[in-house]
């Protein structure tokens, strides 16, 4: 007959079950959110349950090990397995803990905190429980200025409509999905606007981008705004996105400068015969 002490205790039996359940729940939530567009709040709630389950599994494992040490019950392998699985699950959010503590709690970054590029078409895509498309204001601006002082608009002595096309080309090189674009109209002094709705590669977190190109036929300014639809702390992701966009736009402008300069250099040559004719007439 089997001894009662040869069977795992209650904690020994359930610690491994909870750990496996938590792991399956977390990966299922991530998979459904990334592939099948599971609503982000639901995915966040499922992930929270998974992490709580991992913590509970560790507590059960510790209690099981105490019981094994006192009574000699079976279940050591279950407890060790549960601890390893639970720690592996909890390691992922712990990796981001330094960024969470060291970076400001903001989810909206822009080159123009006084008048950020607006979200118009993207506002129609956001659910009622998503972050507001309205910029928070002074609190975000102050935190951004202290942490990301390098994020500033691009200003260049080029026609605004030409710069707008260069921005479009830069977005296409980055393979960002443009959902709305409106070129600038100098006749009515209307800036150009571009809106992008993107998702992160692994988890599929939704990120919205708005770009404004303002200026005249001689000077242009480019402002960029990147914001998460959900979540109150972006872990510096939006600032990194804005930097990448600004860098790509600058590269696009610089690569087009030689051709523009050549055109300007050729213009006097075209005018030379006219000048000579006018002198001959005189």
Coordinates of N, CA and C in Angstrom, one line a residue, residues 15-20 54-66 75-91:
X15 N 1.5 23.7 -7.5 CA 2.5 24.7 -7.9 C 2.9 24.5 -9.3
X16 N 3.1 23.3 -9.8 CA 3.4 23.1 -11.2 C 2.3 23.4 -12.1
X17 N 1.1 23.0 -11.7 CA -0.1 23.3 -12.5 C -0.3 24.8 -12.7
X18 N -0.2 25.5 -11.7 CA -0.4 27.0 -11.8 C 0.7 27.6 -12.7
X19 N 1.9 27.1 -12.5 CA 3.0 27.7 -13.3 C 2.8 27.4 -14.8
X20 N 2.4 26.2 -15.1 CA 2.1 25.9 -16.5 C 1.0 26.6 -17.1
X54 N 2.1 33.3 -11.7 CA 3.5 32.9 -11.6 C 4.0 33.2 -10.1
X55 N 3.6 34.4 -9.6 CA 3.9 34.7 -8.2 C 3.3 33.7 -7.2
X56 N 2.0 33.3 -7.5 CA 1.4 32.3 -6.6 C 2.1 31.0 -6.7
X57 N 2.5 30.6 -7.9 CA 3.2 29.3 -8.1 C 4.5 29.3 -7.3
X58 N 5.2 30.4 -7.2 CA 6.4 30.4 -6.4 C 6.1 30.3 -4.9
X59 N 5.1 30.9 -4.5 CA 4.7 30.8 -3.1 C 4.3 29.4 -2.7
X60 N 3.6 28.7 -3.6 CA 3.2 27.3 -3.4 C 4.4 26.4 -3.4
X61 N 5.4 26.8 -4.3 CA 6.6 25.9 -4.4 C 7.4 26.0 -3.1
X62 N 7.5 27.2 -2.6 CA 8.2 27.4 -1.3 C 7.5 26.6 -0.2
X63 N 6.2 26.7 -0.1 CA 5.5 25.9 0.9 C 5.6 24.4 0.7
X64 N 5.6 24.0 -0.6 CA 5.8 22.6 -0.9 C 7.2 22.1 -0.4
X65 N 8.2 22.9 -0.7 CA 9.6 22.5 -0.3 C 9.7 22.5 1.2
X66 N 9.0 23.4 1.9 CA 9.1 23.3 3.4 C 8.4 22.0 3.9
X75 N 7.6 15.4 -4.5 CA 7.1 16.6 -5.1 C 8.3 17.6 -5.3
X76 N 9.5 17.2 -5.1 CA 10.6 18.1 -5.2 C 10.7 18.6 -6.7
X77 N 10.6 17.7 -7.6 CA 10.8 18.0 -9.0 C 9.7 19.0 -9.5
X78 N 8.4 18.8 -8.9 CA 7.3 19.7 -9.3 C 7.6 21.1 -8.8
X79 N 8.1 21.2 -7.6 CA 8.4 22.5 -7.0 C 9.5 23.2 -7.7
X80 N 10.6 22.5 -8.0 CA 11.7 23.1 -8.8 C 11.2 23.6 -10.2
X81 N 10.5 22.7 -10.8 CA 9.9 23.0 -12.2 C 9.1 24.3 -12.1
X82 N 8.2 24.4 -11.1 CA 7.4 25.6 -11.0 C 8.2 26.8 -10.7
X83 N 9.2 26.7 -9.9 CA 10.0 27.9 -9.7 C 10.7 28.4 -10.9
X84 N 11.3 27.5 -11.7 CA 12.0 27.8 -12.9 C 11.1 28.5 -13.9
X85 N 9.9 27.9 -14.1 CA 8.9 28.4 -15.1 C 8.4 29.8 -14.7
X86 N 8.1 29.9 -13.4 CA 7.6 31.2 -12.9 C 8.7 32.3 -13.0
X87 N 9.9 32.0 -12.6 CA 11.0 33.0 -12.7 C 11.2 33.4 -14.1
X88 N 11.1 32.4 -15.1 CA 11.3 32.8 -16.5 C 10.2 33.7 -16.9
X89 N 9.0 33.5 -16.5 CA 7.9 34.4 -16.9 C 8.1 35.8 -16.3
X90 N 8.5 35.9 -15.0 CA 8.6 37.2 -14.3 C 9.9 37.9 -14.7
X91 N 10.9 37.2 -15.4 CA 12.1 37.8 -15.8 C 11.9 38.9 -16.9

